[in-house]
PDB file of C-alpha atoms in Angstrom:
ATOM      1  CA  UNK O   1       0.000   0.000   0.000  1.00 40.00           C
ATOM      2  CA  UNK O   2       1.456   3.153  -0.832  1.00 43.00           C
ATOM      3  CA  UNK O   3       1.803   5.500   2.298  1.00 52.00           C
ATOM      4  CA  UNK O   4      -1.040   8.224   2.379  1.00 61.00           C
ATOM      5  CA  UNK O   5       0.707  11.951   1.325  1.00 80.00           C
ATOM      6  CA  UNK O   6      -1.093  13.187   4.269  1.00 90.00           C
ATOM      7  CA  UNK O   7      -1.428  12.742   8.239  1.00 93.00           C
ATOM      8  CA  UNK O   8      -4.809  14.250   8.053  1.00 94.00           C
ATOM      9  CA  UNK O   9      -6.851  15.771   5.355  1.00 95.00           C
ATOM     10  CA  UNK O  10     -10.002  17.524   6.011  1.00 96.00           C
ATOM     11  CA  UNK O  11     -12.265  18.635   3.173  1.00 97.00           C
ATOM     12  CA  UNK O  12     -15.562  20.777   2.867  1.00 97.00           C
ATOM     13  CA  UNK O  13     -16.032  20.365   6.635  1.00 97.00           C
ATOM     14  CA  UNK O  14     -18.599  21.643   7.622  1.00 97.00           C
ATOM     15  CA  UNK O  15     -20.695  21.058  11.333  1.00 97.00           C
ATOM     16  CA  UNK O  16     -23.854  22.169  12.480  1.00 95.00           C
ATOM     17  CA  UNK O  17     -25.676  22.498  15.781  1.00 95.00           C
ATOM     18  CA  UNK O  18     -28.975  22.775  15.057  1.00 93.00           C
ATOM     19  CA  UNK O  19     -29.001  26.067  13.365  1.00 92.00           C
ATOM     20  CA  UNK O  20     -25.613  27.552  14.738  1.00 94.00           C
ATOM     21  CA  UNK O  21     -23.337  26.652  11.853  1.00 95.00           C
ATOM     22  CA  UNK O  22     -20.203  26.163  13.400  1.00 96.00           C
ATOM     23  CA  UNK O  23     -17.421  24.897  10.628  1.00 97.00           C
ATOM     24  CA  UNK O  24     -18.428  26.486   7.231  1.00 97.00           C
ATOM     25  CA  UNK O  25     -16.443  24.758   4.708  1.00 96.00           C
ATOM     26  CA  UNK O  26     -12.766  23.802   6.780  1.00 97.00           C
ATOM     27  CA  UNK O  27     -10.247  22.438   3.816  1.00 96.00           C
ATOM     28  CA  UNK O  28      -6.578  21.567   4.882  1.00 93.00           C
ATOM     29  CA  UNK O  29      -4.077  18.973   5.616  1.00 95.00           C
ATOM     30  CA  UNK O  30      -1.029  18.361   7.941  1.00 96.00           C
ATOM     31  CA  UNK O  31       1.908  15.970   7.140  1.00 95.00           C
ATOM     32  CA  UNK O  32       3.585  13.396   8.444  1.00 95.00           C
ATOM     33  CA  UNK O  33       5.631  14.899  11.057  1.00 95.00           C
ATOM     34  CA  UNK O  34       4.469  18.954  10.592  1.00 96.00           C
ATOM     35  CA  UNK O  35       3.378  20.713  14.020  1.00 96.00           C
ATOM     36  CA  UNK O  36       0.257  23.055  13.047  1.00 97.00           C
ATOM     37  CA  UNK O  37      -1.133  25.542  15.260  1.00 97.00           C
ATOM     38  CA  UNK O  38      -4.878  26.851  15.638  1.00 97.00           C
ATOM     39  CA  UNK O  39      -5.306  30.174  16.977  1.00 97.00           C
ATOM     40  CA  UNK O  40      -8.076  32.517  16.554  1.00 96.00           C
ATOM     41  CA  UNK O  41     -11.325  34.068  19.047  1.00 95.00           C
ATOM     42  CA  UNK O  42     -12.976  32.020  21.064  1.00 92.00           C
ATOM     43  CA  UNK O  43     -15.905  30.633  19.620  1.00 92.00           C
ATOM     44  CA  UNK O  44     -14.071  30.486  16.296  1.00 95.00           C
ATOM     45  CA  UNK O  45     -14.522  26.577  15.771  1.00 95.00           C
ATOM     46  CA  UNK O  46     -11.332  25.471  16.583  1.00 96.00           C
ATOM     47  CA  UNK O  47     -12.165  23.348  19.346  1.00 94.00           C
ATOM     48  CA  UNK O  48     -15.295  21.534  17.436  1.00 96.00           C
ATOM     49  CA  UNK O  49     -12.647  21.446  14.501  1.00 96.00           C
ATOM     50  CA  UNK O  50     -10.266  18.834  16.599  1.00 94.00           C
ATOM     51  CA  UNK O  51     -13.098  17.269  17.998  1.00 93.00           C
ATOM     52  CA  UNK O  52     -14.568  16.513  14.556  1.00 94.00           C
ATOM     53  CA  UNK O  53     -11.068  14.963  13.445  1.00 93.00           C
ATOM     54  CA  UNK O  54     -11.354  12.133  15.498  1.00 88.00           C
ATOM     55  CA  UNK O  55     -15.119  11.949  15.423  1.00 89.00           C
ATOM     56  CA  UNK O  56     -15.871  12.772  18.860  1.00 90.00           C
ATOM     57  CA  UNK O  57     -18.376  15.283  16.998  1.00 92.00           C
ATOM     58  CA  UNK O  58     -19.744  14.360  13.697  1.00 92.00           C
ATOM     59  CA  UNK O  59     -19.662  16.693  11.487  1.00 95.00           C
ATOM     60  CA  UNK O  60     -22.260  17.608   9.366  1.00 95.00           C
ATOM     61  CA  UNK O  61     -21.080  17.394   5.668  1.00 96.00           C
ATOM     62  CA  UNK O  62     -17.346  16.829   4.542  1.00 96.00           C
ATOM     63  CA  UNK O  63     -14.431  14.453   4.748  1.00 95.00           C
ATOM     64  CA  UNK O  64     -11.922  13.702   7.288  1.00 95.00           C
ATOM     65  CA  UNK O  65      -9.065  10.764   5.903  1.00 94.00           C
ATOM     66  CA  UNK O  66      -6.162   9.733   8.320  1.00 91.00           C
ATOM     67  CA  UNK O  67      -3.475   7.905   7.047  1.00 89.00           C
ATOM     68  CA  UNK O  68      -5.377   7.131   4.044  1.00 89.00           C
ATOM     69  CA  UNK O  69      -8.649   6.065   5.767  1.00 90.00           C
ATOM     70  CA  UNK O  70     -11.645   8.083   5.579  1.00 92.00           C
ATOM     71  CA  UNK O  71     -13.043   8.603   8.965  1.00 90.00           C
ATOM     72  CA  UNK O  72     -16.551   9.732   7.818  1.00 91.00           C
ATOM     73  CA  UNK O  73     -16.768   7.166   5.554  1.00 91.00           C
ATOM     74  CA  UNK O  74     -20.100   5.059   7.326  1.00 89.00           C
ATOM     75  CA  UNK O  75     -18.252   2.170   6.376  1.00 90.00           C
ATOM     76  CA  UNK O  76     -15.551   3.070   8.587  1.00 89.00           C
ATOM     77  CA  UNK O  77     -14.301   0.458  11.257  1.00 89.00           C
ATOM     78  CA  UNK O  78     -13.775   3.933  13.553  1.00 83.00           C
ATOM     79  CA  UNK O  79     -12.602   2.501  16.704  1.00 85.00           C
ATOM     80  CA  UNK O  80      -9.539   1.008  14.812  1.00 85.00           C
ATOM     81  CA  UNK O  81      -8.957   4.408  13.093  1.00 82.00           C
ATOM     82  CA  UNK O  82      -9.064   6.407  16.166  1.00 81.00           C
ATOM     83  CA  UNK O  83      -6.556   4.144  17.708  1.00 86.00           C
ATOM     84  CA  UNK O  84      -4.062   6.151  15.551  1.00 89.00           C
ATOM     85  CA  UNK O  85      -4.897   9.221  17.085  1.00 93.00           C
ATOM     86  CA  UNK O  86      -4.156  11.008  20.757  1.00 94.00           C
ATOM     87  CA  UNK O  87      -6.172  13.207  22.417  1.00 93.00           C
ATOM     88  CA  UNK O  88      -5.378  15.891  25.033  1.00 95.00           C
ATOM     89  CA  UNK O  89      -7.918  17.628  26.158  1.00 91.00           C
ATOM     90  CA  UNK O  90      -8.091  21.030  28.697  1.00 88.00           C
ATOM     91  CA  UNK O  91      -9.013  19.183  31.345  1.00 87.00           C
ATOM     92  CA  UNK O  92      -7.064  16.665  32.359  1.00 87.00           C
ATOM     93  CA  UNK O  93      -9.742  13.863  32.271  1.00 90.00           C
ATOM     94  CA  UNK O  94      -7.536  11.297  34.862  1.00 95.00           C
ATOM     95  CA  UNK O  95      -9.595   8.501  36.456  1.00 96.00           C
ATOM     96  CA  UNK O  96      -9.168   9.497  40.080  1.00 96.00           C
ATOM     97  CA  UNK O  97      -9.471   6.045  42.288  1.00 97.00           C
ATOM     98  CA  UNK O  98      -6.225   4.837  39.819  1.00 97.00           C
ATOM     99  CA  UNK O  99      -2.362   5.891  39.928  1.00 97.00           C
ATOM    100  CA  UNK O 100      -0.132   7.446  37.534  1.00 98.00           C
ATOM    101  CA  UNK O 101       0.830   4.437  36.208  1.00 98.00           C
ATOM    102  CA  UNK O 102      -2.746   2.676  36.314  1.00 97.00           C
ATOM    103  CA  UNK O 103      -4.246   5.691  33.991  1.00 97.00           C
ATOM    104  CA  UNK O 104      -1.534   5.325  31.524  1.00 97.00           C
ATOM    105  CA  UNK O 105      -1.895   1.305  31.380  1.00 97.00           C
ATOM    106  CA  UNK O 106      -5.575   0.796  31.341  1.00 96.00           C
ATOM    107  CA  UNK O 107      -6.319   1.605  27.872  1.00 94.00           C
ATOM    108  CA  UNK O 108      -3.408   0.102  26.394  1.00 95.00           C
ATOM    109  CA  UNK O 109      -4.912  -3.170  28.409  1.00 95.00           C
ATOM    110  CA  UNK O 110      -8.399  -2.899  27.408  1.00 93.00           C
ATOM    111  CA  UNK O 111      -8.011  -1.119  23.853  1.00 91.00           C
ATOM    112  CA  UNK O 112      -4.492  -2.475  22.169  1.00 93.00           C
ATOM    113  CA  UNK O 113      -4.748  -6.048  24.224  1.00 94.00           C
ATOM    114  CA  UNK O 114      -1.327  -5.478  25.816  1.00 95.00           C
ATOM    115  CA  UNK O 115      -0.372  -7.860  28.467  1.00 97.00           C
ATOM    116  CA  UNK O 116       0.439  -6.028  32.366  1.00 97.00           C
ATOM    117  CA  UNK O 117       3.531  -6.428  31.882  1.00 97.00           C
ATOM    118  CA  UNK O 118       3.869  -4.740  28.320  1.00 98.00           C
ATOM    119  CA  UNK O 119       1.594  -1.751  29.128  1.00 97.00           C
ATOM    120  CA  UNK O 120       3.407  -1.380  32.411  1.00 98.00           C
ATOM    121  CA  UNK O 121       6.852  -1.249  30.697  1.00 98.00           C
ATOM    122  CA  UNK O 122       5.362   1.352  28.167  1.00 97.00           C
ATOM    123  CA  UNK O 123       3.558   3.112  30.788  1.00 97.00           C
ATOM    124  CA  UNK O 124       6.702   3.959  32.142  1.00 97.00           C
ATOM    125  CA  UNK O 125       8.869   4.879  29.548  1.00 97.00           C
ATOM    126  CA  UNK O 126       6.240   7.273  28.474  1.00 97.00           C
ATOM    127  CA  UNK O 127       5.421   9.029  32.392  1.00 97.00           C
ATOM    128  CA  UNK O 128      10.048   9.359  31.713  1.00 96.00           C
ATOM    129  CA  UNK O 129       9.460  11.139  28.232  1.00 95.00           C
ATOM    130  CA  UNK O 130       7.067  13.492  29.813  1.00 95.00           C
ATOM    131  CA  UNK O 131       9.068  14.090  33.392  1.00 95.00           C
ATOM    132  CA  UNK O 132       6.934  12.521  35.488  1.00 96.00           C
ATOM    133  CA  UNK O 133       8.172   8.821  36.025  1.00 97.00           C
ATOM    134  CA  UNK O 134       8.869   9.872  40.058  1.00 97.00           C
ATOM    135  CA  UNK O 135       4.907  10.032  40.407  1.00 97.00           C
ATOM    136  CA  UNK O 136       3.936   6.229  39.188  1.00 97.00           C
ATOM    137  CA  UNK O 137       2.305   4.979  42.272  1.00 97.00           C
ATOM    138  CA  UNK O 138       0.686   8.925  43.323  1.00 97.00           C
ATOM    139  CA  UNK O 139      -2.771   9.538  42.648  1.00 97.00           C
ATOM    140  CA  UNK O 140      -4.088  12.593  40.499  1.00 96.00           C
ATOM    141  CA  UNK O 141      -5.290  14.315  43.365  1.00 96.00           C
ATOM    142  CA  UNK O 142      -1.640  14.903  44.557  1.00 97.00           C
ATOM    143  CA  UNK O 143      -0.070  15.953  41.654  1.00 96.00           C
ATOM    144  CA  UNK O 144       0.162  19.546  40.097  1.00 94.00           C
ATOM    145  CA  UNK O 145      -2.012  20.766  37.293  1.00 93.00           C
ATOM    146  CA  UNK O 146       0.795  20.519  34.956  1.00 94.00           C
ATOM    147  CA  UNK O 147       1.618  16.987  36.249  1.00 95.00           C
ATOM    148  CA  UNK O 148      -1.590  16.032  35.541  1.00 95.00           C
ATOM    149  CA  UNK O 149      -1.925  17.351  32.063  1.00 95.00           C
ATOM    150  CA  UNK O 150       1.766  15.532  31.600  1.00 96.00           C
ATOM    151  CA  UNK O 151       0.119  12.429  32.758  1.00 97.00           C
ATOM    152  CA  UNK O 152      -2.557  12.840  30.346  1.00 96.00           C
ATOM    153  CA  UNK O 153      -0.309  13.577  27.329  1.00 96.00           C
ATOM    154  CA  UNK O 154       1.989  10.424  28.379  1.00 97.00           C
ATOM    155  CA  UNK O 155      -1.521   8.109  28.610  1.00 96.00           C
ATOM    156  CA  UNK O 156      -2.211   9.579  24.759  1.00 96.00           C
ATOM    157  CA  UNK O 157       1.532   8.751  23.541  1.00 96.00           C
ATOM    158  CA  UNK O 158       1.833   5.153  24.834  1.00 96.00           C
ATOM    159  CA  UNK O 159      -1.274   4.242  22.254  1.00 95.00           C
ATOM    160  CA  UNK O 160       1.632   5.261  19.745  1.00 94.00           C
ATOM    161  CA  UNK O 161      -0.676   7.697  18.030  1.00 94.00           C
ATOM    162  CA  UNK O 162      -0.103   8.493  14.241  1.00 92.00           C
ATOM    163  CA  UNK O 163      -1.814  12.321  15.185  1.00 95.00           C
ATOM    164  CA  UNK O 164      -1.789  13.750  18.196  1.00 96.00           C
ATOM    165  CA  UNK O 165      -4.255  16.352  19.311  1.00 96.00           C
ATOM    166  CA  UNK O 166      -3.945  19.208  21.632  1.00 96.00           C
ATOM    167  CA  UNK O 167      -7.021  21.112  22.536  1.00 95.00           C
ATOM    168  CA  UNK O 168      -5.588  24.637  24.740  1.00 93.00           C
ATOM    169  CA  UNK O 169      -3.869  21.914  26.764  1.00 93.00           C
ATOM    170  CA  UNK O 170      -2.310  24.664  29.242  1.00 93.00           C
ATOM    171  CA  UNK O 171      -5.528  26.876  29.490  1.00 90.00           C
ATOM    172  CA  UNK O 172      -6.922  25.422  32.573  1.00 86.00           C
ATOM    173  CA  UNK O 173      -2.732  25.580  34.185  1.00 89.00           C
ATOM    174  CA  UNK O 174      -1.433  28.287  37.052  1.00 89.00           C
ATOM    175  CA  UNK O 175       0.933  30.359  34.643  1.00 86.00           C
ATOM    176  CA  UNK O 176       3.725  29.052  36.236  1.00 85.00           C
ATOM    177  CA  UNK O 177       2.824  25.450  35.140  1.00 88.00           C
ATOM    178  CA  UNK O 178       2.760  26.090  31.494  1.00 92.00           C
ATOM    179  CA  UNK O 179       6.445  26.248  30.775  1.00 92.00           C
ATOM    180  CA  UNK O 180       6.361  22.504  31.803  1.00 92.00           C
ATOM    181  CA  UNK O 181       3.657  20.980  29.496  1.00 94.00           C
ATOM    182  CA  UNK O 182       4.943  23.242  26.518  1.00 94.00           C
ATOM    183  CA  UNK O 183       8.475  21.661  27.251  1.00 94.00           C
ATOM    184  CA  UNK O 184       6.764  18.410  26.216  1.00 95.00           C
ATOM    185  CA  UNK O 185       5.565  19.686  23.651  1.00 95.00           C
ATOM    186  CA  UNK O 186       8.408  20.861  22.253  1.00 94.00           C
ATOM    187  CA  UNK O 187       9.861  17.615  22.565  1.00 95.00           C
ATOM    188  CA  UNK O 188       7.411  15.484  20.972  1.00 95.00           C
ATOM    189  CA  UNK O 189       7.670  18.103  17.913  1.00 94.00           C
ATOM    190  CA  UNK O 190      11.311  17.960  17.786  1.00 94.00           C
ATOM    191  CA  UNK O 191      11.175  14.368  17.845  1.00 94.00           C
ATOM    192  CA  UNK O 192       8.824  14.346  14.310  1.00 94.00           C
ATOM    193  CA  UNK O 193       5.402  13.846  15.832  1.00 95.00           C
ATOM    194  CA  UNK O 194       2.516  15.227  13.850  1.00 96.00           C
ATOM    195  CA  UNK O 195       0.611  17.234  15.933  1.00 97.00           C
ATOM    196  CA  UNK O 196      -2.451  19.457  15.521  1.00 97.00           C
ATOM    197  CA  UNK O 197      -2.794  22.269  18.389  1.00 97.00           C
ATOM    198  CA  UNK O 198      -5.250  23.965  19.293  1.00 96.00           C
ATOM    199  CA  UNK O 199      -3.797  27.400  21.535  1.00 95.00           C
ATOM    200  CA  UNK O 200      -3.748  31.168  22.881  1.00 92.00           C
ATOM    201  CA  UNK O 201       0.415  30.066  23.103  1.00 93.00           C
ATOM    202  CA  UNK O 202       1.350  32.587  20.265  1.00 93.00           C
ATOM    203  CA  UNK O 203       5.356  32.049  21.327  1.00 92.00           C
ATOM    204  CA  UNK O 204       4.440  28.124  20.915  1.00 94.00           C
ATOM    205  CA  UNK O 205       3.089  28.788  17.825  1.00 94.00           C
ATOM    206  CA  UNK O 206       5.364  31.052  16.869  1.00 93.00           C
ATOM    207  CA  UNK O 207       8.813  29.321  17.626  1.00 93.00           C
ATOM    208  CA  UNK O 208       7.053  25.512  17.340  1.00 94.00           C
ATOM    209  CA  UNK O 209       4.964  25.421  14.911  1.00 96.00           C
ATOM    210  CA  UNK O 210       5.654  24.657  10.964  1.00 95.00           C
ATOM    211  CA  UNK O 211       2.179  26.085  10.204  1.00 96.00           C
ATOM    212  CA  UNK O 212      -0.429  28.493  11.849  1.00 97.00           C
ATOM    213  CA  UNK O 213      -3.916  28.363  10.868  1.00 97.00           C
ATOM    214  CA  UNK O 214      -5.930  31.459  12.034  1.00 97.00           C
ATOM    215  CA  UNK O 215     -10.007  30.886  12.074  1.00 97.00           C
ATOM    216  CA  UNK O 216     -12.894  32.825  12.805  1.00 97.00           C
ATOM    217  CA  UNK O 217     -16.542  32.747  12.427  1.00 95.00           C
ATOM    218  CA  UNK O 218     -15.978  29.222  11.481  1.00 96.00           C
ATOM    219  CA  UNK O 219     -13.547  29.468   8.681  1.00 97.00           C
ATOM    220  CA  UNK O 220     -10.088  29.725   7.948  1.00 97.00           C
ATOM    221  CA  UNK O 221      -9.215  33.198   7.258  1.00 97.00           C
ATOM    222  CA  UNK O 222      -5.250  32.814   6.979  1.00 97.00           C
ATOM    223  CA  UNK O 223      -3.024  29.731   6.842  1.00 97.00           C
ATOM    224  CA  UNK O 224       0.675  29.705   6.305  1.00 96.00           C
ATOM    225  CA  UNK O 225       4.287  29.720   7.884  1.00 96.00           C
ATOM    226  CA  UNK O 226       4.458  30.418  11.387  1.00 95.00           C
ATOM    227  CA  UNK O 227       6.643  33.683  10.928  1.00 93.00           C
ATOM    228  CA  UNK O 228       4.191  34.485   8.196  1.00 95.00           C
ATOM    229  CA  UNK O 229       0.921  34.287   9.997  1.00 96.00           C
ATOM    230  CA  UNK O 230       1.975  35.649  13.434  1.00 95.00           C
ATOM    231  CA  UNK O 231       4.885  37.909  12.254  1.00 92.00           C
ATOM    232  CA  UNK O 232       3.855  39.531   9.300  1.00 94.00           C
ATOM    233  CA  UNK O 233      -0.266  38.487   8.598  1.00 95.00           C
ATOM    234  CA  UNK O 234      -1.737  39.314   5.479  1.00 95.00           C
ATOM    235  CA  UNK O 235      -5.468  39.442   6.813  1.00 96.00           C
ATOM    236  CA  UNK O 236      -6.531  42.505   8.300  1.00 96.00           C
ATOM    237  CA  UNK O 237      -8.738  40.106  10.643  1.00 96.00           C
ATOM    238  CA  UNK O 238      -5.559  38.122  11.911  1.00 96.00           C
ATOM    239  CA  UNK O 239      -3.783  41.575  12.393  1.00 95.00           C
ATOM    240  CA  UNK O 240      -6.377  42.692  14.779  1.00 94.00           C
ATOM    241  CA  UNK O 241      -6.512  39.096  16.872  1.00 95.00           C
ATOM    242  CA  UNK O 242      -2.493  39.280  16.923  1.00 94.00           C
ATOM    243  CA  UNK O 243      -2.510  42.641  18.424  1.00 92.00           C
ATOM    244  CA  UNK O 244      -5.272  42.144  20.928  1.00 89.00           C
ATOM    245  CA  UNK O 245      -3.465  38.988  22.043  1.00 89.00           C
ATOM    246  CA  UNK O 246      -0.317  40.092  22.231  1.00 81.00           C
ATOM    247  CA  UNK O 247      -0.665  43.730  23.330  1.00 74.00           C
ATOM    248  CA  UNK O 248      -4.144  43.221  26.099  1.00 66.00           C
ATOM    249  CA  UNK O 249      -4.382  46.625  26.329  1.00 64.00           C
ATOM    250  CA  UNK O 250      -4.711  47.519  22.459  1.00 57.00           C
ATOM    251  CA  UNK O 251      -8.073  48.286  21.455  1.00 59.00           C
ATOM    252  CA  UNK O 252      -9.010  49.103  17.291  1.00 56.00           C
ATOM    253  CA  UNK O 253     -11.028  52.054  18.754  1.00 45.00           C
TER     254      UNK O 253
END
């Protein structure tokens, strides 16, 4: 089989809730390996955009293929499929009656068929990657925000995703916890995985990112090189998000 160009290709998506029509018409595709950044307003669609990737919202009209496979095709066998893709979501969504190292094994266990012994030993070379190997036997309740979230983006990686998702995964942090998860981040991008990233981070996007796609009102008004985009926007729109976000105090008036 010949390997598919794309990570992810998303075409004429478009999602509706009831009459609010959220995507109008999303087209564009990451590679193997690119880091692409979402920014934009809240209420923009960039959070029902990632959702919609891996299904967890289907969307109205439109395509979404990973790898190859199309995901909205009804034929779909969409449990395998979305074994290929991580999730990380702004909460930290950690079972709270299980360790560290029980969240990370249980769904290679029940989902991949892993024996103990095999999700344990990947369990724990994924809580290393992310910094937190020290907390294996604590419970979520005694760890820090940004421990958490690390948990939750080491319990994503040891399902070896093809994509991995991040949806504002340091918006619910203390300030002084998002230097941490954006470490791992960086890390994950440096070492080639393809990652889709939903954020208000504009240095992230900025100094991480291969791509930045800006969207509002459910479209996508700009989409190009991160120095592009953020450092020099075409869009009158994306100038006037950039300077409200990185100058608070600007206002157009």
């Amino acid at each position: 089989m010949t390997p598919a160009a794309h990570a992810v290709e998303i075409r004429n998506l478009h999602k509706h809730f009831g009459k609010l029509e959220v995507l109008k018409g999303i087209d564009f595709a990451v590679d193997p390996g690119q880091v692409v950044c979402v920014i934009g307003p809240s209420g923009s669609g960039k959070s029902t955009l990632l959702r919609c990737v891996n299904l967890l919202e289907q969307p109205t009209s439109g395509r979404v293929v990973l790898e190859g496979v199309e995901l909205t095709d009804p034929d779909v066998d969409i449990d395998a499929a979305r074994r290929r893709v991580g999730m990380v979501f702004q909460q930290f969504n950690l079972f709270p009656h299980m360790t560290v190292l029980q969240n990370v094994v249980i769904a290679q266990r029940r989902v991949l068929g892993r024996s103990a012994a095999e999700a344990r030993r990947i369990a724990r070379e994924n809580l290393e990657k992310v910094g937190v190997a020290a907390k294996a036997d604590a419970y979520p309740a005694q760890l820090s925000g940004g421990q958490q979230q690390r948990v939750a983006i080491a319990r994503a990686l040891a399902m070896n995703p093809a994509l991995m998702l991040f949806d504002e995964p340091t918006s619910a942090l203390d300030p002084e916890l998002v230097g941490d998860v954006l470490t791992v981040m960086r890390k994950l991008a440096e070492e080639g995985m393809t990652m889709l990233v939903v954020t208000h981070e504009m240095a992230f996007a900025r100094d991480v990112a291969d791509r930045v796609v800006f969207m509002d009102g459910g479209v996508i008004v700009e989409d190009g090189p991160a120095a592009q985009v953020i450092g020099a926007p075409r869009h009158e729109r994306t100038k006037s998000f950039l300077r409200r976000v990185l100058d608070p105090t600007h206002t157009d008036v």
